[in-house]
Coordinates of C-alpha atoms in Angstrom, one line a residue:
M26 CA 0.0 0.0 0.0
S27 CA 1.2 3.5 -0.8
E28 CA 2.6 5.6 2.0
H29 CA 0.5 8.6 0.7
K30 CA -3.0 9.1 2.1
Q31 CA -5.4 11.3 0.2
M32 CA -7.0 14.0 2.3
V33 CA -10.1 16.0 1.5
P34 CA -9.7 19.8 1.4
P35 CA -10.9 20.5 5.0
D36 CA -8.6 17.9 6.5
Y37 CA -5.7 19.1 4.3
H38 CA -6.1 22.7 5.4
R39 CA -6.3 21.7 9.1
C40 CA -3.1 19.7 8.6
L41 CA -1.4 22.6 6.9
D42 CA -2.5 25.0 9.7
A43 CA -1.0 22.6 12.3
I44 CA 2.3 22.4 10.4
L45 CA 2.6 26.2 9.9
S46 CA 1.9 26.8 13.5
S47 CA 5.0 24.7 14.5
P48 CA 8.3 26.2 13.4
A49 CA 10.1 22.9 13.6
A50 CA 7.5 21.1 11.5
C51 CA 7.5 24.0 9.0
R52 CA 11.3 23.7 8.7
T53 CA 11.0 19.9 8.2
V54 CA 8.4 20.3 5.5
L55 CA 10.4 22.9 3.6
E56 CA 13.5 20.7 3.7
T57 CA 11.5 17.7 2.5
L58 CA 10.0 19.7 -0.4
A59 CA 13.4 21.2 -1.3
K60 CA 14.8 17.6 -1.7
M61 CA 11.8 16.3 -3.6
T62 CA 12.2 15.5 -7.3
E63 CA 9.5 15.7 -10.0
E64 CA 9.1 12.0 -10.0
Q65 CA 8.6 11.9 -6.3
A66 CA 6.0 14.7 -6.5
R67 CA 4.1 12.8 -9.2
S68 CA 4.2 9.5 -7.3
K69 CA 3.4 10.8 -3.8
W70 CA 0.9 13.6 -4.6
S71 CA -2.7 12.8 -5.6
P72 CA -4.6 16.1 -5.7
W73 CA -8.3 16.4 -5.7
H74 CA -9.9 17.9 -8.9
G75 CA -8.2 21.1 -10.0
Q76 CA -5.5 21.2 -7.3
E77 CA -1.9 21.8 -8.2
P78 CA 0.9 19.7 -6.5
P79 CA 3.0 21.4 -3.9
P80 CA 6.1 23.4 -4.9
Y81 CA 9.1 21.2 -4.9
G82 CA 12.8 21.2 -5.8
P83 CA 15.8 23.3 -4.8
D84 CA 14.1 26.7 -5.4
V85 CA 11.1 25.9 -3.3
R86 CA 12.3 28.3 -0.6
E87 CA 11.9 31.2 -3.1
K88 CA 8.1 30.5 -3.3
V89 CA 7.7 30.4 0.5
P90 CA 6.6 33.7 2.0
A91 CA 9.3 35.6 3.9
E92 CA 7.4 35.4 7.2
V93 CA 7.3 31.6 7.0
Q94 CA 11.1 31.5 6.1
L95 CA 11.7 33.8 9.1
V96 CA 9.8 31.4 11.4
A97 CA 11.8 28.5 10.1
L98 CA 15.1 30.3 10.6
Q99 CA 14.0 31.3 14.1
A100 CA 13.3 27.6 14.9
A101 CA 16.8 26.6 13.6
Y102 CA 18.4 29.4 15.7
D103 CA 16.5 28.4 18.8
S104 CA 17.5 24.8 18.3
H105 CA 21.2 25.7 17.9
R106 CA 21.1 28.1 20.9
K107 CA 19.5 25.4 23.0
S108 CA 22.3 22.9 22.2
T109 CA 25.0 25.6 22.7
M110 CA 23.5 26.4 26.1
A111 CA 23.5 22.7 27.0
L112 CA 27.2 22.4 26.1
W113 CA 28.0 25.6 28.0
R114 CA 26.3 24.1 31.1
Q115 CA 28.2 20.8 30.7
L116 CA 31.5 22.6 30.4
S117 CA 30.7 24.7 33.5
D118 CA 30.0 21.5 35.4
I119 CA 33.3 20.0 34.3
M120 CA 35.2 23.1 35.4
D121 CA 33.3 23.3 38.7
I122 CA 31.9 26.7 37.9
P123 CA 28.3 27.5 38.8
V124 CA 26.3 27.8 35.7
M125 CA 25.9 31.3 34.3
Q126 CA 28.3 32.7 36.9
E127 CA 30.8 33.5 34.2
S128 CA 30.4 34.6 30.6
L129 CA 31.3 32.3 27.8
V130 CA 34.5 34.2 27.1
E131 CA 35.5 33.9 30.8
L132 CA 34.7 30.2 30.7
I133 CA 36.9 29.6 27.6
W134 CA 39.7 31.6 29.3
S135 CA 39.3 29.4 32.4
V136 CA 39.5 26.3 30.3
R137 CA 42.6 27.6 28.5
M138 CA 44.4 28.5 31.7
T139 CA 43.6 25.1 33.2
I140 CA 45.0 23.4 30.1
E141 CA 48.1 25.5 30.3
R142 CA 48.6 24.7 34.0
L143 CA 48.2 21.0 33.3
K144 CA 50.7 21.1 30.4
S145 CA 53.2 23.0 32.6
R146 CA 52.7 20.4 35.3
I147 CA 53.2 17.5 32.8
D148 CA 56.4 19.2 31.6
D149 CA 57.7 19.6 35.2
L150 CA 57.0 15.9 35.9
E151 CA 58.6 14.7 32.7
T152 CA 61.7 16.9 33.5
N153 CA 61.9 15.5 37.0
A154 CA 61.5 12.0 35.8
A155 CA 64.2 12.4 33.1
G156 CA 66.6 14.2 35.4

């Protein structure tokens, strides 16, 4: 059985409203449509009478309203920011620094100084072991 399921217009529009209200879902749909070929559009799209298939192909983003593109970009930014903040918290935990007590620049400087101290200590130990 085909993976495509035909929807009648009211269900289709309800589904589209749900997708457009979720930035992550909107981004996923745009990425899927951008990767779609003409053959895939023909095989997976069964429009009701008089309906055009969805836009597809690499230039699909040009046909998407700027507001929708902005929402998709905001979702991508929020996702990257969330993962960056998680990494920042993990690094703060490793360095025994309370989260958000230092800026990212100070945290990086703290890591750099710790690495330099450890390298210096290793050099001292190697010198003493060789001497």
